[in-house]
């Protein structure tokens, strides 16, 4: 009886999550219709985001938030990936047992800090540092990118570490037994062996960076303009949605659904690829 | 008998070995001689320290900090003809040099996640060989020496993980042989294999001793008696008896050895 109930329950939850996914897609797609019919694929390349005086229509284009999202994510990933790999390698292959434990706990805690705290810290503490050392107004692409990197590093490092830890000791020993150095063992045995997990961790972090709202809202400047330099303020998809949703009407609302749909499809594609890699590794 | 027959390559002298965090030494006052181009078998009940002794011979223990050695393991320097204590090596590059001279094959095959060719070429590249045609030649020779050339020659570029267990183990032997080591250490190399792969490996090891000195840990009495020239019986970290294999199996001098060989314990 209990087993049967449990089976039905889990079947129900599994189907529910599938229908939720389809449902979200359907809702986004339906609400985006008005804007899609109005602007089509030109939406992706239009820079304006301007409502008419009467709030009835206007011109809305996704170019700037899309570019802002992509650039801030790119900056974040460029900084985060090598650092996270370094941390994971340090924890699995180099650090003494005594440091590994506290270090690992610290990393897991960092990964659990709510993003708004990173946003506040970034705005009040980090933005002035960027302004002083690199220039700009403090807030902007670079600041958002760096803080995003700081946010995803613990996450990426933790997953990469777990996957590197699955490399069997004998495999490493056999490389050492052929005269490999520690560096060569990491490069030729540990990294190839845990390749699937490493790529998975990068893609999952990428998904997180793409969708991050609060921290970026604090730091990117939230201005509808194309960044001319790396320190310029701009905006991103989640930030634009969060800031404008309350006052928008009709076509503008529909355009935001359009943007949300674009983000949804991109994130979904990325997570699917990540899943594919994780499953591929477990086989 | 020729004098050559008794040339020692390695002499373990009063060796004590202690794992980190363990109060008692795991190896107690071990004495043993490894003769050149001979096969020396280490036998004894599981947990008696066979692997521990073997892993001291290429200092693979040193990958994990905190291991303690006492005593000596003298290793023949082929250039000078002198014995040098390998426990005195400290620097990483000295240990790397040692491990290129003393190869190791593990219980389970450990192919690297790369192609068959790259598995064999790997150690050669590490040791600085870059010339493509020379690499090709050495890889082919090693695969032939390890009796896996026939099965591997048409799939050199395929992943080594696609080979069967027995083939993988021969590939691992090829990989070590390619480096032309002076000594090869085998830690129960056939215990994870089927009987046919096992006999292929045994044949191969017998072949190898023309060029290489072999030390093999085995829990299989028949294997020890079939393969080896010398046998060492270990018990609880002590070397109980070390002698020619015929002597150990036909007429052991210690009661304990006889009891173990006849299967009364272990
Ligand atoms: N890393 C280790 N740390 C502490 N003790 C160990 C370690 N490895 C093996 N031992 C102990 O050393 C003894 C000998 O082990 P081992 O050499 O593996 O035995 P064998 O190969 O003869 O079966 C065993 O009692 C085992 O529990
Ligand atoms: Mg063992």
Coordinates of C-alpha atoms and ligand atoms in Angstrom, one line a residue:
Chain A
X1 CA 0.0 0.0 0.0
X2 CA 2.7 2.5 1.2
X3 CA 4.9 1.6 -1.8
X4 CA 2.0 2.1 -4.2
X5 CA 1.2 5.5 -2.7
X6 CA 4.8 6.5 -2.9
X7 CA 5.0 5.4 -6.5
X8 CA 1.9 7.4 -7.4
X9 CA 3.1 10.4 -5.5
X10 CA 6.5 10.4 -7.2
X11 CA 4.9 9.8 -10.6
X12 CA 2.6 12.8 -9.9
X13 CA 5.5 15.0 -9.0
X14 CA 7.5 14.0 -12.0
X15 CA 4.7 14.7 -14.4
X16 CA 3.9 17.9 -12.6
X17 CA 7.4 19.2 -13.1
X18 CA 7.2 18.4 -16.7
X19 CA 3.8 20.2 -17.1
X20 CA 5.1 23.2 -15.2
X21 CA 7.9 23.5 -17.6
X22 CA 5.6 23.2 -20.6
X23 CA 3.2 25.5 -18.8
X24 CA 5.8 28.2 -18.3
X25 CA 6.9 28.0 -21.8
X26 CA 3.3 28.3 -23.1
X27 CA 2.5 31.3 -20.9
X28 CA 5.6 33.1 -22.0
X29 CA 4.9 32.3 -25.6
X30 CA 1.3 33.4 -25.4
X31 CA 1.9 36.7 -23.7
X32 CA 4.8 37.4 -26.0
X33 CA 2.6 37.0 -29.0
X34 CA 1.6 40.6 -29.3
X35 CA 5.2 41.8 -29.3
X36 CA 6.4 38.9 -31.5
X37 CA 3.8 39.9 -34.2
X38 CA 4.7 43.5 -33.9
X39 CA 8.5 43.3 -34.0
X40 CA 9.4 39.8 -35.2
X41 CA 13.0 38.9 -35.1
X42 CA 14.0 42.6 -35.5
X43 CA 13.3 42.7 -31.8
X44 CA 16.7 41.1 -31.2
X45 CA 18.5 44.0 -33.0
X46 CA 16.4 47.0 -32.0
X47 CA 18.0 49.4 -29.5
X48 CA 15.1 51.5 -28.5
X49 CA 12.8 50.8 -25.5
X50 CA 10.4 53.6 -25.6
X51 CA 6.7 53.7 -24.7
X52 CA 4.5 56.2 -26.5
X53 CA 3.1 59.2 -24.5
X54 CA -0.3 57.6 -24.2
X55 CA 1.2 54.3 -23.0
X56 CA -0.6 52.5 -25.7
X57 CA 2.3 51.4 -27.9
X58 CA 5.9 52.3 -28.6
X59 CA 9.0 50.7 -29.9
X60 CA 10.6 48.0 -27.8
X61 CA 13.8 46.1 -28.7
X62 CA 15.8 43.6 -26.8
X63 CA 19.2 44.4 -28.2
X64 CA 20.6 46.3 -25.2
X65 CA 19.5 44.0 -22.4
X66 CA 20.5 40.9 -24.4
X67 CA 23.9 42.4 -25.1
X68 CA 24.2 43.4 -21.4
X69 CA 23.3 39.9 -20.3
X70 CA 25.7 38.3 -22.6
X71 CA 28.6 40.6 -21.8
X72 CA 28.2 40.6 -18.1
X73 CA 28.0 36.8 -18.2
X74 CA 31.0 36.6 -20.5
X75 CA 33.1 38.7 -18.1
X76 CA 31.9 36.7 -15.2
X77 CA 32.8 33.3 -16.8
X78 CA 36.1 34.5 -18.1
X79 CA 37.2 35.5 -14.6
X80 CA 35.4 32.6 -12.7
X81 CA 36.5 29.6 -14.8
X82 CA 40.2 29.7 -14.3
X83 CA 39.9 30.7 -10.6
X84 CA 37.4 28.0 -9.8
X85 CA 39.5 25.4 -11.6
X86 CA 42.5 26.5 -9.6
X87 CA 40.6 26.2 -6.3
X88 CA 39.3 22.8 -7.2
X89 CA 42.7 21.5 -8.2
X90 CA 44.2 23.0 -5.0
X91 CA 41.6 21.3 -2.9
X92 CA 41.8 17.9 -4.5
X93 CA 45.5 17.5 -5.4
X94 CA 47.6 20.0 -3.6
X95 CA 46.3 21.2 -0.2
X96 CA 47.2 19.3 2.9
X97 CA 44.3 17.3 4.4
X98 CA 44.1 19.6 7.4
X99 CA 43.2 22.7 5.2
X100 CA 40.9 20.9 2.8
X101 CA 38.1 20.5 5.4
X102 CA 37.7 24.1 6.5
X103 CA 38.3 25.4 3.0
X104 CA 35.6 23.2 1.6
X105 CA 33.1 24.2 4.2
X106 CA 33.9 27.9 3.5
X107 CA 33.3 27.4 -0.2
X108 CA 30.0 25.6 0.4
X109 CA 28.9 28.4 2.7
X110 CA 29.9 31.1 0.2
X111 CA 27.8 29.3 -2.4
X112 CA 24.8 29.6 -0.1
X113 CA 24.9 33.3 0.5
X114 CA 21.8 35.0 -1.0
X115 CA 22.6 37.0 -4.1
X116 CA 21.2 40.3 -2.7
X117 CA 24.0 40.3 -0.1
X118 CA 26.6 40.0 -2.9
X119 CA 24.8 42.9 -4.6
X120 CA 24.9 45.2 -1.5
X121 CA 28.5 44.3 -0.8
X122 CA 29.4 44.9 -4.4
X123 CA 27.6 48.3 -4.5
X124 CA 29.0 49.7 -1.3
X125 CA 32.4 48.2 -1.1
X126 CA 33.5 46.8 -4.4
X127 CA 32.1 49.4 -6.9
X128 CA 34.2 52.3 -5.4
X129 CA 37.3 50.1 -5.7
X130 CA 36.6 49.5 -9.4
X131 CA 36.0 53.2 -9.9
X132 CA 39.3 54.1 -8.2
X133 CA 41.5 51.5 -9.9
X134 CA 39.9 51.1 -13.3
X135 CA 37.7 54.1 -13.8
X136 CA 34.0 54.6 -14.8
X137 CA 31.2 55.4 -12.4
X138 CA 31.6 52.5 -10.1
X139 CA 28.5 50.6 -11.3
X140 CA 28.6 49.1 -14.8
X141 CA 29.4 46.0 -16.8
X142 CA 32.7 45.3 -15.3
X143 CA 31.6 45.6 -11.7
X144 CA 28.5 43.4 -12.3
X145 CA 30.7 40.9 -14.2
X146 CA 33.3 40.7 -11.4
X147 CA 30.7 40.3 -8.6
X148 CA 28.9 37.7 -10.7
X149 CA 32.2 35.9 -11.0
X150 CA 32.7 36.0 -7.2
X151 CA 29.2 34.6 -6.8
X152 CA 29.6 31.6 -9.2
X153 CA 33.2 30.7 -8.3
X154 CA 32.3 28.8 -5.1
X155 CA 29.5 27.0 -6.9
X156 CA 31.7 26.1 -9.9
X157 CA 34.6 25.1 -7.6
X158 CA 32.5 22.9 -5.4
X159 CA 31.1 20.9 -8.4
X160 CA 34.5 20.7 -10.1
X161 CA 36.1 19.5 -6.9
X162 CA 33.5 16.7 -6.4
X163 CA 34.0 15.6 -9.9
X164 CA 37.8 15.6 -9.6
X165 CA 37.6 13.6 -6.4
X166 CA 36.1 10.8 -8.4
X167 CA 39.4 10.1 -10.1
X168 CA 40.6 6.8 -8.7
X169 CA 43.8 6.9 -6.7
X170 CA 45.3 4.0 -8.7
X171 CA 44.9 5.9 -11.9
X172 CA 46.8 8.8 -10.5
X173 CA 49.3 6.4 -9.0
X174 CA 49.9 4.7 -12.3
X175 CA 50.8 8.0 -13.9
X176 CA 53.1 8.8 -11.0
X177 CA 54.6 5.4 -11.4
X178 CA 55.6 6.3 -14.9
X179 CA 57.5 9.3 -13.7
X180 CA 54.8 12.0 -14.1
X181 CA 54.9 15.2 -12.0
X182 CA 52.0 16.4 -10.0
X183 CA 51.3 19.0 -12.7
X184 CA 51.3 16.3 -15.4
X185 CA 49.0 14.0 -13.4
X186 CA 46.5 16.9 -13.0
X187 CA 46.7 17.9 -16.6
X188 CA 46.7 14.4 -18.2
X189 CA 44.8 12.2 -15.8
X190 CA 42.6 14.2 -13.4
X191 CA 41.3 16.8 -15.9
X192 CA 40.5 14.4 -18.7
X193 CA 38.9 11.9 -16.3
X194 CA 36.6 14.5 -14.7
X195 CA 36.0 16.4 -18.0
X196 CA 32.3 15.8 -18.0
X197 CA 31.9 17.1 -14.5
X198 CA 34.0 20.1 -15.2
X199 CA 32.1 21.1 -18.3
X200 CA 28.9 20.5 -16.4
X201 CA 30.0 22.8 -13.6
X202 CA 30.9 25.5 -16.1
X203 CA 27.6 25.3 -17.9
X204 CA 25.5 25.2 -14.7
X205 CA 27.4 28.3 -13.5
X206 CA 26.8 30.0 -16.8
X207 CA 23.1 29.3 -16.4
X208 CA 23.2 30.9 -13.0
X209 CA 25.1 34.0 -14.2
X210 CA 22.7 34.5 -17.1
X211 CA 19.6 34.5 -14.8
X212 CA 21.0 36.4 -11.9
X213 CA 18.8 39.4 -11.0
X214 CA 19.4 41.0 -7.6
X215 CA 23.1 41.3 -7.6
X216 CA 23.2 42.5 -11.1
X217 CA 20.4 45.0 -10.6
X218 CA 22.5 46.7 -7.9
X219 CA 25.6 46.8 -10.0
X220 CA 25.0 47.1 -13.7
X221 CA 23.6 50.6 -13.6
X222 CA 20.2 49.7 -15.1
X223 CA 20.5 52.2 -17.9
X224 CA 19.1 51.5 -21.4
X225 CA 22.3 52.3 -23.3
X226 CA 24.9 50.4 -25.2
X227 CA 28.1 50.2 -23.3
X228 CA 31.0 51.8 -25.1
X229 CA 33.6 50.7 -22.7
X230 CA 33.8 47.8 -20.2
X231 CA 33.1 50.1 -17.2
X232 CA 30.0 51.7 -18.8
X233 CA 26.6 51.1 -17.2
X234 CA 24.0 49.2 -19.1
X235 CA 21.2 46.7 -18.3
X236 CA 20.4 43.0 -18.5
X237 CA 17.3 41.0 -19.2
X238 CA 16.4 40.0 -15.6
X239 CA 17.2 43.5 -14.4
X240 CA 15.0 45.2 -17.0
X241 CA 12.2 42.8 -16.2
X242 CA 12.4 43.4 -12.5
X243 CA 12.6 47.2 -12.8
X244 CA 9.9 47.8 -15.4
X245 CA 7.3 45.2 -14.8
X246 CA 5.2 47.1 -12.3
X247 CA 4.5 50.2 -14.5
X248 CA 4.3 48.6 -17.9
X249 CA 1.3 48.1 -20.1
X250 CA 0.2 46.2 -23.2
X251 CA 2.9 46.1 -25.8
X252 CA 5.6 46.8 -23.3
X253 CA 4.5 43.9 -21.1
X254 CA 4.3 41.7 -24.1
X255 CA 7.8 42.7 -25.1
X256 CA 9.0 41.8 -21.6
X257 CA 7.5 38.4 -22.0
X258 CA 9.3 38.1 -25.3
X259 CA 12.6 38.9 -23.5
X260 CA 11.8 36.4 -20.7
X261 CA 11.1 33.8 -23.4
X262 CA 14.5 34.5 -24.9
X263 CA 16.2 34.1 -21.5
X264 CA 14.1 31.0 -20.8
X265 CA 15.1 29.3 -24.1
X266 CA 18.8 30.1 -23.7
X267 CA 18.9 28.9 -20.1
X268 CA 16.9 25.8 -20.8
X269 CA 19.2 25.0 -23.7
X270 CA 22.3 25.5 -21.5
X271 CA 20.9 23.3 -18.7
X272 CA 20.0 20.6 -21.1
X273 CA 23.5 20.5 -22.4
X274 CA 24.8 20.3 -18.8
X275 CA 22.5 17.4 -18.0
X276 CA 23.6 15.6 -21.1
X277 CA 27.2 15.9 -19.9
X278 CA 26.4 14.7 -16.4
X279 CA 24.5 11.7 -17.7
X280 CA 27.2 11.0 -20.2
X281 CA 29.8 10.9 -17.3
X282 CA 27.7 8.6 -15.1
X283 CA 27.5 5.9 -17.8
Chain B
X1 CA 75.8 -21.9 -12.4
X2 CA 77.1 -18.6 -13.8
X3 CA 78.0 -15.8 -11.5
X4 CA 75.7 -13.5 -13.5
X5 CA 72.8 -15.5 -12.2
X6 CA 73.2 -14.1 -8.7
X7 CA 73.7 -10.4 -9.5
X8 CA 71.6 -8.4 -7.1
X9 CA 69.6 -5.4 -8.4
X10 CA 67.9 -4.5 -5.2
X11 CA 68.7 -5.3 -1.6
X12 CA 66.2 -4.6 1.1
X13 CA 68.1 -4.3 4.4
X14 CA 66.5 -4.1 7.8
X15 CA 63.5 -2.2 6.4
X16 CA 60.9 -0.9 8.7
X17 CA 57.9 0.9 7.3
X18 CA 55.2 2.9 9.2
X19 CA 52.0 4.4 7.7
X20 CA 51.1 7.8 8.9
X21 CA 48.9 7.8 12.0
X22 CA 49.7 4.1 12.8
X23 CA 51.8 3.4 15.9
X24 CA 53.2 0.0 15.0
X25 CA 55.4 -0.4 11.9
X26 CA 53.7 -2.4 9.1
X27 CA 56.9 -3.8 7.9
X28 CA 59.3 -5.1 10.5
X29 CA 63.0 -5.6 9.8
X30 CA 62.5 -6.9 6.3
X31 CA 65.5 -8.4 4.5
X32 CA 65.4 -9.5 0.9
X33 CA 67.4 -9.6 -2.3
X34 CA 66.0 -9.1 -5.8
X35 CA 68.2 -10.8 -8.4
X36 CA 68.7 -9.5 -11.9
X37 CA 66.6 -10.9 -14.6
X38 CA 64.8 -13.2 -12.2
X39 CA 61.2 -13.2 -11.1
X40 CA 60.7 -12.8 -7.3
X41 CA 57.3 -13.6 -5.9
X42 CA 55.9 -12.2 -2.7
X43 CA 53.3 -14.4 -1.1
X44 CA 51.5 -14.4 2.2
X45 CA 48.0 -14.0 3.7
X46 CA 46.2 -10.8 2.8
X47 CA 47.2 -7.9 5.0
X48 CA 50.7 -9.2 5.7
X49 CA 52.3 -6.3 4.0
X50 CA 53.1 -7.5 0.4
X51 CA 51.8 -4.4 -1.3
X52 CA 53.4 -2.2 1.3
X53 CA 56.8 -3.7 0.7
X54 CA 56.3 -3.5 -3.1
X55 CA 55.3 0.1 -2.9
X56 CA 58.4 1.0 -1.0
X57 CA 60.5 -0.2 -3.9
X58 CA 59.4 2.7 -6.1
X59 CA 58.6 5.1 -3.3
X60 CA 55.0 5.4 -4.4
X61 CA 54.1 5.6 -0.7
X62 CA 55.7 9.1 -0.8
X63 CA 52.7 10.5 -2.7
X64 CA 51.0 10.5 0.6
X65 CA 52.8 12.5 3.2
X66 CA 53.8 11.1 6.6
X67 CA 55.1 7.7 5.7
X68 CA 58.2 6.6 7.6
X69 CA 61.0 4.4 6.4
X70 CA 63.9 3.0 8.5
X71 CA 66.6 0.8 7.1
X72 CA 67.8 0.7 3.5
X73 CA 66.8 -0.4 0.0
X74 CA 69.9 -0.5 -2.1
X75 CA 69.4 -0.3 -5.8
X76 CA 72.0 -1.1 -8.4
X77 CA 73.2 1.9 -10.5
X78 CA 73.8 0.3 -13.9
X79 CA 76.3 3.0 -14.9
X80 CA 78.6 2.9 -11.9
X81 CA 77.8 -0.7 -10.9
X82 CA 77.4 0.5 -7.3
X83 CA 74.5 0.0 -5.0
X84 CA 72.7 3.2 -3.9
X85 CA 70.1 3.5 -1.2
X86 CA 66.9 4.6 -2.8
X87 CA 65.4 5.6 0.5
X88 CA 67.8 8.6 0.5
X89 CA 66.1 10.2 -2.5
X90 CA 64.3 13.3 -1.5
X91 CA 63.7 15.7 -4.4
X92 CA 60.6 15.2 -6.7
X93 CA 62.8 14.8 -9.8
X94 CA 64.9 12.1 -8.1
X95 CA 61.7 10.2 -7.3
X96 CA 60.5 10.7 -10.8
X97 CA 63.8 9.3 -12.1
X98 CA 63.4 6.3 -9.8
X99 CA 59.9 5.6 -10.9
X100 CA 61.0 5.6 -14.5
X101 CA 63.5 2.9 -13.6
X102 CA 61.1 0.9 -11.4
X103 CA 57.7 0.5 -13.1
X104 CA 54.6 -0.7 -11.4
X105 CA 51.5 -2.6 -12.6
X106 CA 48.4 -2.6 -10.4
X107 CA 45.7 -5.1 -9.5
X108 CA 43.1 -3.6 -11.7
X109 CA 44.1 -2.3 -15.1
X110 CA 44.5 1.4 -15.1
X111 CA 44.3 2.7 -18.7
X112 CA 44.5 6.5 -18.9
X113 CA 41.4 8.2 -20.5
X114 CA 43.2 8.6 -23.8
X115 CA 43.8 6.5 -27.0
X116 CA 45.7 3.2 -27.0
X117 CA 48.7 4.9 -28.8
X118 CA 48.7 7.8 -26.3
X119 CA 48.7 5.5 -23.3
X120 CA 51.9 3.9 -24.5
X121 CA 53.5 7.1 -25.8
X122 CA 52.6 9.0 -22.6
X123 CA 55.5 7.9 -20.4
X124 CA 57.9 8.3 -23.4
X125 CA 56.7 11.9 -24.0
X126 CA 57.1 12.6 -20.3
X127 CA 60.7 11.5 -20.4
X128 CA 61.3 14.0 -23.2
X129 CA 61.0 11.9 -26.4
X130 CA 59.3 14.1 -29.1
X131 CA 60.4 12.6 -32.5
X132 CA 57.3 11.2 -34.1
X133 CA 58.8 8.3 -35.9
X134 CA 60.9 7.3 -33.0
X135 CA 57.8 7.4 -30.8
X136 CA 55.9 5.3 -33.3
X137 CA 58.7 2.7 -33.3
X138 CA 58.9 2.6 -29.5
X139 CA 55.1 2.3 -29.1
X140 CA 55.0 -0.6 -31.7
X141 CA 57.9 -2.3 -30.0
X142 CA 56.3 -2.0 -26.5
X143 CA 52.9 -3.3 -27.8
X144 CA 54.7 -6.2 -29.4
X145 CA 56.7 -6.9 -26.3
X146 CA 53.5 -6.9 -24.3
X147 CA 51.8 -9.3 -26.8
X148 CA 49.0 -6.9 -27.6
X149 CA 50.1 -5.6 -30.9
X150 CA 47.9 -7.9 -33.0
X151 CA 44.8 -6.8 -31.2
X152 CA 45.7 -3.2 -31.0
X153 CA 47.4 -2.3 -34.3
X154 CA 44.2 -1.4 -36.1
X155 CA 42.7 0.7 -33.4
X156 CA 45.6 2.6 -32.0
X157 CA 43.6 5.8 -32.2
X158 CA 40.6 4.4 -30.3
X159 CA 40.1 5.0 -26.6
X160 CA 41.9 2.5 -24.4
X161 CA 38.8 2.2 -22.3
X162 CA 37.2 0.1 -25.1
X163 CA 39.6 -2.8 -24.6
X164 CA 38.7 -5.9 -22.5
X165 CA 40.1 -6.2 -19.0
X166 CA 42.9 -8.6 -20.0
X167 CA 43.9 -6.4 -23.0
X168 CA 43.9 -3.3 -20.8
X169 CA 46.2 -5.0 -18.4
X170 CA 48.6 -5.9 -21.2
X171 CA 48.4 -2.3 -22.4
X172 CA 49.4 -1.2 -19.0
X173 CA 52.4 -3.5 -19.1
X174 CA 53.2 -2.2 -22.6
X175 CA 53.1 1.3 -21.2
X176 CA 55.6 0.5 -18.5
X177 CA 57.8 -1.7 -20.7
X178 CA 58.1 1.2 -23.2
X179 CA 60.1 3.1 -20.7
X180 CA 62.7 0.3 -20.5
X181 CA 62.6 0.0 -16.8
X182 CA 65.2 -2.0 -14.9
X183 CA 62.6 -3.4 -12.5
X184 CA 58.9 -4.0 -12.9
X185 CA 56.7 -4.4 -9.8
X186 CA 53.4 -6.3 -10.2
X187 CA 50.8 -6.1 -7.5
X188 CA 48.4 -9.1 -8.1
X189 CA 48.2 -8.3 -11.8
X190 CA 45.9 -11.1 -12.6
X191 CA 43.5 -11.2 -9.7
X192 CA 40.8 -9.3 -11.6
X193 CA 41.2 -11.3 -14.8
X194 CA 39.7 -14.5 -16.3
X195 CA 41.9 -17.6 -16.6
X196 CA 42.7 -17.1 -20.3
X197 CA 43.8 -13.5 -19.8
X198 CA 45.7 -14.7 -16.7
X199 CA 47.8 -17.2 -18.6
X200 CA 48.5 -14.6 -21.4
X201 CA 49.9 -12.3 -18.7
X202 CA 51.9 -15.0 -17.0
X203 CA 53.4 -15.9 -20.4
X204 CA 54.2 -12.3 -21.0
X205 CA 55.9 -11.9 -17.6
X206 CA 58.1 -14.9 -18.2
X207 CA 59.0 -13.4 -21.6
X208 CA 59.8 -10.0 -20.0
X209 CA 62.5 -11.3 -17.6
X210 CA 65.0 -11.5 -20.5
X211 CA 65.3 -7.8 -20.2
X212 CA 63.7 -6.8 -16.9
X213 CA 63.8 -7.9 -13.3
X214 CA 60.3 -8.7 -12.0
X215 CA 58.9 -8.6 -8.5
X216 CA 55.3 -10.0 -8.3
X217 CA 52.8 -10.1 -5.5
X218 CA 50.4 -12.9 -5.8
X219 CA 47.9 -14.7 -3.6
X220 CA 47.9 -17.6 -6.1
X221 CA 50.2 -20.3 -5.0
X222 CA 50.3 -22.0 -8.4
X223 CA 51.1 -18.7 -10.0
X224 CA 54.0 -18.2 -7.7
X225 CA 55.4 -21.7 -8.3
X226 CA 54.9 -21.6 -12.0
X227 CA 56.4 -18.1 -12.6
X228 CA 59.0 -17.3 -10.1
X229 CA 62.6 -18.1 -9.5
X230 CA 62.6 -16.8 -5.9
X231 CA 59.8 -16.7 -3.4
X232 CA 59.4 -14.6 -0.3
X233 CA 56.9 -15.7 2.3
X234 CA 55.6 -12.8 4.5
X235 CA 53.5 -13.0 7.6
X236 CA 52.3 -10.0 9.7
X237 CA 54.9 -7.7 8.4
X238 CA 57.8 -10.1 8.8
X239 CA 59.7 -11.9 6.1
X240 CA 59.5 -15.4 7.3
X241 CA 61.4 -17.1 4.5
X242 CA 63.1 -16.1 1.3
X243 CA 64.6 -18.7 -1.0
X244 CA 64.6 -20.3 -4.4
X245 CA 61.1 -21.1 -5.4
X246 CA 61.7 -24.9 -5.6
X247 CA 63.1 -24.9 -2.2
X248 CA 60.2 -22.9 -0.7
X249 CA 57.6 -25.1 -2.4
X250 CA 59.3 -28.5 -2.0
X251 CA 61.1 -28.2 1.2
X252 CA 60.5 -25.1 3.2
X253 CA 62.7 -24.6 6.2
X254 CA 60.1 -22.8 8.4
X255 CA 57.0 -24.6 9.6
X256 CA 54.8 -21.6 9.0
X257 CA 55.8 -21.5 5.4
X258 CA 54.9 -25.1 4.9
X259 CA 51.5 -24.6 6.6
X260 CA 50.7 -21.6 4.4
X261 CA 51.8 -23.4 1.2
X262 CA 49.8 -26.5 1.9
X263 CA 46.8 -24.3 2.6
X264 CA 46.4 -24.9 6.3
X265 CA 45.9 -21.2 6.9
X266 CA 45.7 -17.9 5.0
Ligands
LIG1 N1 47.3 3.6 3.9 C1 47.4 2.8 4.9 N2 47.4 3.4 6.2 C2 47.4 2.6 7.3 N3 47.5 1.2 7.2 C3 47.5 0.6 6.0 C4 47.5 1.4 4.8 N4 47.5 0.6 3.8 C5 47.6 -0.7 4.3 N5 47.6 -0.6 5.6 C6 47.8 -1.8 6.6 O1 49.0 -2.4 6.4 C7 48.9 -3.8 6.4 C8 49.5 -4.4 5.2 O2 48.7 -4.1 4.1 P1 49.1 -4.5 2.6 O3 50.5 -4.3 2.4 O4 48.1 -3.9 1.7 O5 48.8 -6.1 2.7 P2 48.8 -7.2 1.5 O6 49.1 -6.5 0.2 O7 49.8 -8.2 1.9 O8 47.4 -7.8 1.5 C9 47.4 -4.1 6.6 O9 47.2 -4.4 8.0 C10 46.7 -2.9 6.2 O10 45.6 -2.7 7.0
LIG2 MG1 47.9 -6.1 -1.5

